[in-house]
Amino acid sequence: MASIGPAVIANRLLPIAFGMTHAGKSLLWAGTDAFTLFILIKILHMPPVTAGALFVLSSFWNAMVDGVWGHIVNRCAAIRMILPSLCGLAAGLGCLSFIVLPWLPTESTAETIFALFLFRTAFSLLDVPHNATAAVLANLHGHLVVARWRTILSALTAIMVAAAALPMIDTAVIGPHMARMMFLGIAGLACLLLAPLPWLIRMARPATPIFRNARMGHAKGVSLSGLALFCLAQMLGFAALGSMGKAMLHAGAMQGWLFDYALLILTVVRLAAVGLWSPLAAHMGSARALSVAYMGSAFATIALPAAIGQGTWSAAVILGLLGMSVGGVILLAWSSFSEQLGNWGMADDPAAAARAYGWFTATSKIGLGFSGLFTGAWLSQAGGGSIWALWMLVMPIAILCLASALLAWLGWGLRMRVTLQRFEPA
């Protein structure tokens, strides 16, 4: 019988450490993505267009840092040697900068810019190396399995954030104190969950063999078109669905309990959707299933205003369908990208995977940045308080979701052709 040594124990602990740290960073991300625009407009009293522009600029900065940081990690051996320590420092700085936003004075533009950009920088420094460990785990446990872990943990943390935010819906009564306490609690829990991050980064480096010369030769015959189409599809899709999520806190057309619990409904159903999309992806492939998820998102989005006109329960059903579709998008986008890494020969090289994930998260965050700008412009023009205003929101969102579905399908077809060509005899 083989002995159970430190390496075996460490490998068994890798999924636990990955899960804890993913939950920690997801808490920070869910809080920032869902409530930054809300805090800027409702508590710091910024004009919606200004708040949206600031959100998109900070997201673009985040995306740029992702790409640059992934390239540095891939190229610089000295950085990789101290990467665990750098990630630990970034985690602490990210938690501290997250707390600051609701404590800032009203209309303090310079301080707000500094706090947002500091958080985005720290988050990139920990996020890109952490994402690269997913490639290591995917080699050990499978792409869809790791994507399912990520989606479940992200959904659970999103549910926690949405539930904590329920008292914030009526800020005229609660005031900024509730937002400050919520941010403080989220950051404290995230800091505890991120504690194993340096260990995870250190242990992921030797977990799989690295054949860099083989990887470079393997990648020479592969076109970049499939990866470009995939990243463009996610940028458009995340911009659309991110806008819908942010608008839930301002959509006055949804009255009563539906308005109060809309965000929570979306996140709960998003978690339940993992059980639906996993077998579908196993049957038809992650990329094609991703296209179906985007088409479902488009249908649910365009149907929402009409459903609200039919009554609260009809609207709740469509919100559930939207949450299920969004859950599929999140699960399958990460699973598809992880599978694509294997086609590029990067799955066995954490440094190269860090660069690839940097590209992917950069384009995704550009899309999420545009979602803040779009939501701010929508609020400035339409106000968000009527069915007509909601129609103005959902029409472009549905179009973007359909465009993402088409691009994801085309990217899948291109990847299949490249794969087939690779195995054709010379």
Short mmCIF file of C-alpha atoms in Angstrom, two decimals:
data_model
loop_
_atom_site.label_atom_id
_atom_site.label_comp_id
_atom_site.label_asym_id
_atom_site.label_seq_id
_atom_site.Cartn_x
_atom_site.Cartn_y
_atom_site.Cartn_z
CA MET A 1 0.00 0.00 0.00
CA ALA A 2 1.33 3.42 -0.91
CA SER A 3 2.10 5.69 1.99
CA ILE A 4 0.17 8.92 2.44
CA GLY A 5 2.87 11.55 2.41
CA PRO A 6 2.83 15.35 2.57
CA ALA A 7 2.37 15.70 -1.22
CA VAL A 8 -0.77 13.54 -1.17
CA ILE A 9 -2.19 15.43 1.80
CA ALA A 10 -1.41 18.74 0.11
CA ASN A 11 -3.19 17.66 -3.07
CA ARG A 12 -6.23 16.64 -1.06
CA LEU A 13 -6.25 20.04 0.58
CA LEU A 14 -5.92 21.94 -2.70
CA PRO A 15 -9.67 21.84 -3.52
CA ILE A 16 -10.51 23.00 0.01
CA ALA A 17 -8.06 25.89 -0.16
CA PHE A 18 -9.26 26.76 -3.65
CA GLY A 19 -12.87 26.74 -2.51
CA MET A 20 -12.20 28.93 0.52
CA THR A 21 -10.21 31.51 -1.40
CA HIS A 22 -12.66 31.54 -4.30
CA ALA A 23 -15.49 32.19 -1.85
CA GLY A 24 -13.47 34.99 -0.24
CA LYS A 25 -12.69 36.82 -3.46
CA SER A 26 -16.26 36.20 -4.70
CA LEU A 27 -17.62 37.97 -1.62
CA LEU A 28 -15.52 41.02 -2.44
CA TRP A 29 -16.40 40.88 -6.12
CA ALA A 30 -20.14 40.36 -5.60
CA GLY A 31 -20.27 43.24 -3.13
CA THR A 32 -18.34 45.55 -5.43
CA ASP A 33 -20.08 44.65 -8.66
CA ALA A 34 -23.59 44.76 -7.24
CA PHE A 35 -23.36 47.74 -4.91
CA THR A 36 -20.63 50.12 -6.04
CA LEU A 37 -23.03 51.94 -8.35
CA PHE A 38 -25.70 51.85 -5.64
CA ILE A 39 -23.35 53.34 -3.04
CA LEU A 40 -22.08 56.05 -5.39
CA ILE A 41 -25.58 57.19 -6.36
CA LYS A 42 -27.67 56.60 -3.23
CA ILE A 43 -25.18 57.28 -0.43
CA LEU A 44 -22.38 59.41 -1.90
CA HIS A 45 -24.97 61.34 -3.99
CA MET A 46 -23.10 61.28 -7.29
CA PRO A 47 -25.03 61.94 -10.52
CA PRO A 48 -25.86 58.61 -12.22
CA VAL A 49 -23.81 59.37 -15.34
CA THR A 50 -20.77 60.37 -13.26
CA ALA A 51 -21.11 57.26 -11.12
CA GLY A 52 -21.43 55.07 -14.21
CA ALA A 53 -18.40 56.66 -15.84
CA LEU A 54 -16.34 56.19 -12.68
CA PHE A 55 -17.44 52.56 -12.45
CA VAL A 56 -16.48 51.84 -16.06
CA LEU A 57 -13.10 53.60 -15.74
CA SER A 58 -12.22 51.57 -12.64
CA SER A 59 -13.31 48.40 -14.45
CA PHE A 60 -11.11 49.27 -17.43
CA TRP A 61 -8.21 49.82 -15.06
CA ASN A 62 -8.97 46.45 -13.48
CA ALA A 63 -8.96 44.84 -16.93
CA MET A 64 -5.67 46.46 -17.90
CA VAL A 65 -4.01 45.34 -14.67
CA ASP A 66 -5.30 41.79 -15.25
CA GLY A 67 -3.66 41.62 -18.67
CA VAL A 68 -0.38 43.23 -17.58
CA TRP A 69 -0.14 41.21 -14.37
CA GLY A 70 -0.82 37.93 -16.17
CA HIS A 71 1.95 38.75 -18.66
CA ILE A 72 4.39 39.64 -15.85
CA VAL A 73 3.65 36.43 -13.94
CA ASN A 74 4.17 34.39 -17.10
CA ARG A 75 7.45 36.10 -18.04
CA CYS A 76 9.21 36.91 -14.77
CA ALA A 77 10.58 34.03 -12.71
CA ALA A 78 11.55 36.37 -9.86
CA ILE A 79 7.92 37.47 -9.48
CA ARG A 80 6.75 33.86 -9.46
CA MET A 81 9.13 33.13 -6.59
CA ILE A 82 7.51 35.75 -4.35
CA LEU A 83 4.01 35.39 -5.80
CA PRO A 84 2.49 33.71 -2.70
CA SER A 85 3.56 36.63 -0.50
CA LEU A 86 2.39 39.20 -3.02
CA CYS A 87 -1.02 37.51 -3.20
CA GLY A 88 -1.32 37.54 0.58
CA LEU A 89 -0.53 41.27 0.71
CA ALA A 90 -2.98 41.95 -2.13
CA ALA A 91 -5.73 40.07 -0.28
CA GLY A 92 -5.27 42.20 2.83
CA LEU A 93 -5.13 45.42 0.84
CA GLY A 94 -8.20 44.42 -1.15
CA CYS A 95 -10.24 43.81 1.99
CA LEU A 96 -9.16 47.13 3.53
CA SER A 97 -9.90 49.15 0.40
CA PHE A 98 -13.27 47.42 0.05
CA ILE A 99 -14.37 48.71 3.46
CA VAL A 100 -13.56 52.34 2.68
CA LEU A 101 -16.15 53.21 0.01
CA PRO A 102 -19.33 53.74 2.10
CA TRP A 103 -17.33 55.63 4.73
CA LEU A 104 -16.22 58.35 2.32
CA PRO A 105 -17.67 61.89 2.64
CA THR A 106 -20.52 62.82 0.32
CA GLU A 107 -19.43 63.93 -3.18
CA SER A 108 -15.74 63.27 -2.40
CA THR A 109 -14.74 62.52 -5.97
CA ALA A 110 -10.95 62.33 -5.53
CA GLU A 111 -11.14 60.03 -2.52
CA THR A 112 -13.70 57.83 -4.24
CA ILE A 113 -11.51 57.47 -7.32
CA PHE A 114 -8.51 56.53 -5.17
CA ALA A 115 -10.50 53.93 -3.17
CA LEU A 116 -12.04 52.32 -6.26
CA PHE A 117 -8.77 52.11 -8.18
CA LEU A 118 -6.89 50.80 -5.14
CA PHE A 119 -9.42 48.01 -4.68
CA ARG A 120 -9.40 47.13 -8.37
CA THR A 121 -5.59 46.94 -8.41
CA ALA A 122 -5.39 44.75 -5.31
CA PHE A 123 -8.14 42.48 -6.60
CA SER A 124 -6.32 41.91 -9.90
CA LEU A 125 -3.09 41.04 -8.09
CA LEU A 126 -4.82 38.21 -6.21
CA ASP A 127 -7.41 37.23 -8.82
CA VAL A 128 -5.18 36.35 -11.79
CA PRO A 129 -2.86 33.93 -9.91
CA HIS A 130 -5.84 32.40 -8.13
CA ASN A 131 -7.60 31.77 -11.45
CA ALA A 132 -4.47 30.04 -12.74
CA THR A 133 -4.75 27.47 -9.93
CA ALA A 134 -8.10 26.47 -11.46
CA ALA A 135 -6.19 25.14 -14.48
CA VAL A 136 -4.14 22.93 -12.16
CA LEU A 137 -7.27 21.60 -10.47
CA ALA A 138 -8.98 21.08 -13.83
CA ASN A 139 -6.13 18.75 -14.84
CA LEU A 140 -6.75 16.72 -11.68
CA HIS A 141 -10.55 16.79 -11.42
CA GLY A 142 -11.96 17.85 -14.81
CA HIS A 143 -12.94 21.19 -16.36
CA LEU A 144 -16.68 20.98 -15.75
CA VAL A 145 -16.19 19.80 -12.17
CA VAL A 146 -13.98 22.77 -11.28
CA ALA A 147 -16.33 25.17 -13.08
CA ARG A 148 -19.21 23.70 -11.07
CA TRP A 149 -17.29 24.33 -7.82
CA ARG A 150 -16.68 27.92 -8.87
CA THR A 151 -20.29 28.53 -9.85
CA ILE A 152 -21.74 27.05 -6.68
CA LEU A 153 -19.41 29.04 -4.44
CA SER A 154 -19.95 32.25 -6.41
CA ALA A 155 -23.71 31.79 -6.21
CA LEU A 156 -23.61 31.11 -2.47
CA THR A 157 -21.60 34.26 -1.83
CA ALA A 158 -23.91 36.25 -4.11
CA ILE A 159 -26.89 34.99 -2.08
CA MET A 160 -25.16 36.12 1.12
CA VAL A 161 -24.53 39.57 -0.33
CA ALA A 162 -28.08 39.87 -1.71
CA ALA A 163 -29.58 38.83 1.63
CA ALA A 164 -27.37 41.26 3.54
CA ALA A 165 -28.45 44.05 1.19
CA LEU A 166 -32.20 43.66 1.78
CA PRO A 167 -32.28 46.41 4.46
CA MET A 168 -30.43 48.72 2.05
CA ILE A 169 -33.30 48.78 -0.42
CA ASP A 170 -34.88 51.65 1.52
CA THR A 171 -31.84 53.84 2.24
CA ALA A 172 -34.06 56.80 3.04
CA VAL A 173 -34.90 55.03 6.28
CA ILE A 174 -31.72 53.08 6.95
CA GLY A 175 -29.12 55.67 5.92
CA PRO A 176 -25.44 54.95 5.19
CA HIS A 177 -24.80 53.19 8.51
CA MET A 178 -26.28 49.90 7.27
CA ALA A 179 -24.13 49.99 4.12
CA ARG A 180 -21.01 50.59 6.20
CA MET A 181 -21.75 47.66 8.50
CA MET A 182 -22.53 45.41 5.54
CA PHE A 183 -19.23 46.25 3.81
CA LEU A 184 -17.34 45.75 7.06
CA GLY A 185 -18.89 42.32 7.60
CA ILE A 186 -18.26 41.20 4.02
CA ALA A 187 -14.63 42.31 4.14
CA GLY A 188 -14.02 40.60 7.49
CA LEU A 189 -15.40 37.27 6.29
CA ALA A 190 -13.55 37.57 2.97
CA CYS A 191 -10.27 38.18 4.79
CA LEU A 192 -10.71 34.97 6.79
CA LEU A 193 -11.55 32.95 3.69
CA LEU A 194 -8.59 34.35 1.75
CA ALA A 195 -6.10 33.34 4.46
CA PRO A 196 -5.00 30.11 2.65
CA LEU A 197 -4.28 31.99 -0.62
CA PRO A 198 -0.45 32.17 -0.23
CA TRP A 199 -0.34 28.43 0.56
CA LEU A 200 -2.57 27.62 -2.43
CA ILE A 201 -0.40 29.62 -4.84
CA ARG A 202 2.75 28.02 -3.50
CA MET A 203 1.39 24.44 -3.70
CA ALA A 204 -0.15 24.87 -7.17
CA ARG A 205 3.21 25.59 -8.79
CA PRO A 206 4.64 22.03 -8.61
CA ALA A 207 1.28 20.23 -8.69
CA THR A 208 1.54 19.44 -12.42
CA PRO A 209 4.61 19.06 -14.66
CA ILE A 210 5.54 21.98 -16.91
CA PHE A 211 6.69 21.33 -20.44
CA ARG A 212 7.13 24.88 -21.70
CA ASN A 213 8.97 24.00 -24.90
CA ALA A 214 6.29 21.48 -25.83
CA ARG A 215 3.58 24.04 -25.07
CA MET A 216 5.17 26.66 -27.31
CA GLY A 217 5.50 24.20 -30.18
CA HIS A 218 1.90 23.06 -29.64
CA ALA A 219 0.56 26.62 -29.73
CA LYS A 220 2.27 27.55 -33.00
CA GLY A 221 -0.32 25.64 -35.03
CA VAL A 222 -3.35 27.14 -33.30
CA SER A 223 -5.19 30.23 -34.53
CA LEU A 224 -6.08 33.00 -32.09
CA SER A 225 -9.48 33.50 -33.73
CA GLY A 226 -11.33 31.07 -31.47
CA LEU A 227 -10.01 32.67 -28.30
CA ALA A 228 -10.76 36.16 -29.61
CA LEU A 229 -14.33 35.23 -30.50
CA PHE A 230 -14.83 33.61 -27.10
CA CYS A 231 -13.53 36.62 -25.18
CA LEU A 232 -15.61 39.02 -27.29
CA ALA A 233 -18.72 36.93 -26.65
CA GLN A 234 -18.17 37.06 -22.89
CA MET A 235 -17.44 40.78 -22.93
CA LEU A 236 -20.77 41.50 -24.65
CA GLY A 237 -22.67 38.98 -22.55
CA PHE A 238 -21.28 40.13 -19.22
CA ALA A 239 -22.01 43.76 -20.14
CA ALA A 240 -25.63 42.85 -20.83
CA LEU A 241 -26.26 40.61 -17.83
CA GLY A 242 -24.27 42.87 -15.50
CA SER A 243 -26.53 45.76 -16.49
CA MET A 244 -29.59 43.68 -15.68
CA GLY A 245 -28.26 42.76 -12.25
CA LYS A 246 -27.39 46.35 -11.34
CA ALA A 247 -30.76 47.60 -12.57
CA MET A 248 -32.60 45.33 -10.12
CA LEU A 249 -31.89 47.81 -7.31
CA HIS A 250 -33.43 50.66 -9.30
CA ALA A 251 -36.27 49.04 -11.27
CA GLY A 252 -39.24 50.75 -9.69
CA ALA A 253 -41.58 49.03 -12.17
CA MET A 254 -41.37 45.95 -9.91
CA GLN A 255 -43.54 46.77 -6.93
CA GLY A 256 -43.90 45.25 -3.47
CA TRP A 257 -42.06 42.13 -2.42
CA LEU A 258 -40.83 41.45 -5.96
CA PHE A 259 -38.75 44.65 -5.95
CA ASP A 260 -37.35 43.84 -2.50
CA TYR A 261 -36.40 40.26 -3.35
CA ALA A 262 -35.59 40.45 -7.08
CA LEU A 263 -31.82 40.26 -6.62
CA LEU A 264 -32.16 37.44 -4.09
CA ILE A 265 -34.44 35.46 -6.44
CA LEU A 266 -31.88 35.78 -9.24
CA THR A 267 -29.01 34.53 -7.08
CA VAL A 268 -30.90 31.63 -5.48
CA VAL A 269 -32.11 30.30 -8.84
CA ARG A 270 -28.62 30.81 -10.25
CA LEU A 271 -27.33 28.34 -7.66
CA ALA A 272 -30.07 25.81 -8.41
CA ALA A 273 -29.29 26.08 -12.13
CA VAL A 274 -25.96 24.27 -11.70
CA GLY A 275 -27.81 20.95 -11.51
CA LEU A 276 -29.55 21.66 -14.82
CA TRP A 277 -26.62 22.93 -16.88
CA SER A 278 -23.97 20.41 -15.80
CA PRO A 279 -25.59 17.34 -17.44
CA LEU A 280 -26.59 19.44 -20.47
CA ALA A 281 -22.98 20.58 -20.93
CA ALA A 282 -21.75 17.01 -20.52
CA HIS A 283 -24.15 15.94 -23.29
CA MET A 284 -23.73 18.72 -25.88
CA GLY A 285 -20.46 20.39 -24.87
CA SER A 286 -19.84 23.46 -22.73
CA ALA A 287 -19.55 25.94 -25.62
CA ARG A 288 -22.82 24.97 -27.30
CA ALA A 289 -24.59 24.85 -23.94
CA LEU A 290 -23.22 28.35 -23.30
CA SER A 291 -24.93 29.57 -26.46
CA VAL A 292 -28.22 28.08 -25.25
CA ALA A 293 -27.79 29.82 -21.89
CA TYR A 294 -27.30 33.18 -23.59
CA MET A 295 -30.42 32.60 -25.71
CA GLY A 296 -32.38 31.80 -22.55
CA SER A 297 -31.10 35.02 -20.98
CA ALA A 298 -32.25 37.01 -24.00
CA PHE A 299 -35.74 35.48 -23.87
CA ALA A 300 -36.16 36.01 -20.12
CA THR A 301 -34.90 39.60 -20.32
CA ILE A 302 -37.24 40.62 -23.12
CA ALA A 303 -40.19 38.87 -21.45
CA LEU A 304 -39.75 40.57 -18.06
CA PRO A 305 -41.63 43.84 -18.72
CA ALA A 306 -44.58 41.98 -20.24
CA ALA A 307 -44.60 39.56 -17.30
CA ILE A 308 -44.65 42.44 -14.81
CA GLY A 309 -47.75 43.73 -16.58
CA GLN A 310 -49.41 40.33 -16.02
CA GLY A 311 -48.80 40.33 -12.28
CA THR A 312 -46.21 39.75 -9.58
CA TRP A 313 -46.09 35.96 -9.81
CA SER A 314 -45.66 36.00 -13.59
CA ALA A 315 -42.73 38.38 -13.17
CA ALA A 316 -41.27 36.14 -10.45
CA VAL A 317 -41.34 33.15 -12.83
CA ILE A 318 -39.49 35.12 -15.54
CA LEU A 319 -36.97 36.32 -12.97
CA GLY A 320 -36.41 32.69 -12.05
CA LEU A 321 -35.84 31.82 -15.71
CA LEU A 322 -33.40 34.71 -15.99
CA GLY A 323 -31.51 33.54 -12.91
CA MET A 324 -31.33 30.01 -14.30
CA SER A 325 -29.95 31.28 -17.61
CA VAL A 326 -27.42 33.57 -15.91
CA GLY A 327 -26.29 30.63 -13.77
CA GLY A 328 -25.68 28.65 -16.95
CA VAL A 329 -23.68 31.50 -18.49
CA ILE A 330 -21.41 31.77 -15.45
CA LEU A 331 -20.86 28.02 -15.15
CA LEU A 332 -20.30 27.37 -18.83
CA ALA A 333 -18.16 30.42 -19.60
CA TRP A 334 -15.54 29.28 -17.10
CA SER A 335 -15.85 25.63 -18.11
CA SER A 336 -15.48 26.45 -21.82
CA PHE A 337 -12.45 28.61 -21.19
CA SER A 338 -10.82 25.95 -19.04
CA GLU A 339 -11.32 23.40 -21.81
CA GLN A 340 -9.85 25.84 -24.31
CA LEU A 341 -6.65 26.07 -22.26
CA GLY A 342 -6.02 22.43 -23.01
CA ASN A 343 -6.24 23.15 -26.75
CA TRP A 344 -3.56 25.81 -26.32
CA GLY A 345 -1.27 23.55 -24.31
CA MET A 346 -1.45 25.95 -21.34
CA ALA A 347 -3.37 23.76 -18.90
CA ASP A 348 -0.21 22.18 -17.45
CA ASP A 349 1.65 25.49 -16.99
CA PRO A 350 0.30 27.74 -14.18
CA ALA A 351 2.38 30.70 -15.41
CA ALA A 352 0.97 30.49 -18.94
CA ALA A 353 -2.50 29.88 -17.52
CA ALA A 354 -2.16 33.07 -15.47
CA ARG A 355 -1.54 35.02 -18.67
CA ALA A 356 -4.49 33.40 -20.45
CA TYR A 357 -6.81 34.00 -17.52
CA GLY A 358 -5.55 37.56 -17.46
CA TRP A 359 -6.79 38.04 -21.01
CA PHE A 360 -10.12 36.41 -20.25
CA THR A 361 -10.82 38.31 -17.04
CA ALA A 362 -9.65 41.55 -18.65
CA THR A 363 -12.24 41.34 -21.42
CA SER A 364 -14.89 40.19 -18.95
CA LYS A 365 -14.23 43.14 -16.66
CA ILE A 366 -14.38 45.54 -19.59
CA GLY A 367 -17.85 44.17 -20.23
CA LEU A 368 -18.82 44.56 -16.58
CA GLY A 369 -17.46 48.09 -16.64
CA PHE A 370 -19.69 48.93 -19.59
CA SER A 371 -22.61 47.50 -17.62
CA GLY A 372 -22.11 50.19 -14.98
CA LEU A 373 -21.90 52.92 -17.60
CA PHE A 374 -24.99 51.61 -19.39
CA THR A 375 -27.00 51.36 -16.16
CA GLY A 376 -25.99 54.87 -15.13
CA ALA A 377 -26.98 56.28 -18.53
CA TRP A 378 -30.28 54.40 -18.37
CA LEU A 379 -31.07 55.81 -14.94
CA SER A 380 -30.16 59.32 -16.08
CA GLN A 381 -32.40 59.13 -19.14
CA ALA A 382 -35.30 56.90 -18.08
CA GLY A 383 -35.23 57.03 -14.28
CA GLY A 384 -36.01 53.31 -13.93
CA GLY A 385 -39.45 53.83 -12.41
CA SER A 386 -41.84 52.65 -15.14
CA ILE A 387 -42.55 49.74 -17.46
CA TRP A 388 -41.51 51.89 -20.42
CA ALA A 389 -38.16 52.60 -18.75
CA LEU A 390 -37.68 48.86 -18.24
CA TRP A 391 -38.38 48.24 -21.94
CA MET A 392 -35.63 50.74 -22.79
CA LEU A 393 -33.25 48.65 -20.68
CA VAL A 394 -34.15 45.12 -21.78
CA MET A 395 -34.17 45.64 -25.56
CA PRO A 396 -30.41 46.28 -25.96
CA ILE A 397 -29.62 43.68 -23.29
CA ALA A 398 -31.50 40.99 -25.21
CA ILE A 399 -29.73 41.95 -28.45
CA LEU A 400 -26.32 41.69 -26.75
CA CYS A 401 -27.21 38.28 -25.29
CA LEU A 402 -28.19 36.99 -28.74
CA ALA A 403 -24.93 38.35 -30.19
CA SER A 404 -23.00 36.53 -27.45
CA ALA A 405 -24.86 33.30 -28.21
CA LEU A 406 -23.93 33.59 -31.89
CA LEU A 407 -20.27 34.38 -31.19
CA ALA A 408 -19.97 31.53 -28.68
CA TRP A 409 -21.41 29.11 -31.23
CA LEU A 410 -19.11 30.37 -33.99
CA GLY A 411 -16.13 30.12 -31.64
CA TRP A 412 -17.07 26.53 -30.84
CA GLY A 413 -17.22 25.66 -34.52
CA LEU A 414 -13.83 27.28 -35.14
CA ARG A 415 -12.26 25.42 -32.20
CA MET A 416 -13.63 22.15 -33.51
CA ARG A 417 -12.14 22.78 -36.95
CA VAL A 418 -8.75 23.65 -35.44
CA THR A 419 -8.86 20.49 -33.29
CA LEU A 420 -9.73 18.31 -36.27
CA GLN A 421 -6.96 19.86 -38.36
CA ARG A 422 -4.45 19.16 -35.62
CA PHE A 423 -5.16 15.44 -35.79
CA GLU A 424 -5.23 15.16 -39.59
CA PRO A 425 -2.29 13.16 -41.03
CA ALA A 426 0.46 15.20 -42.63
#
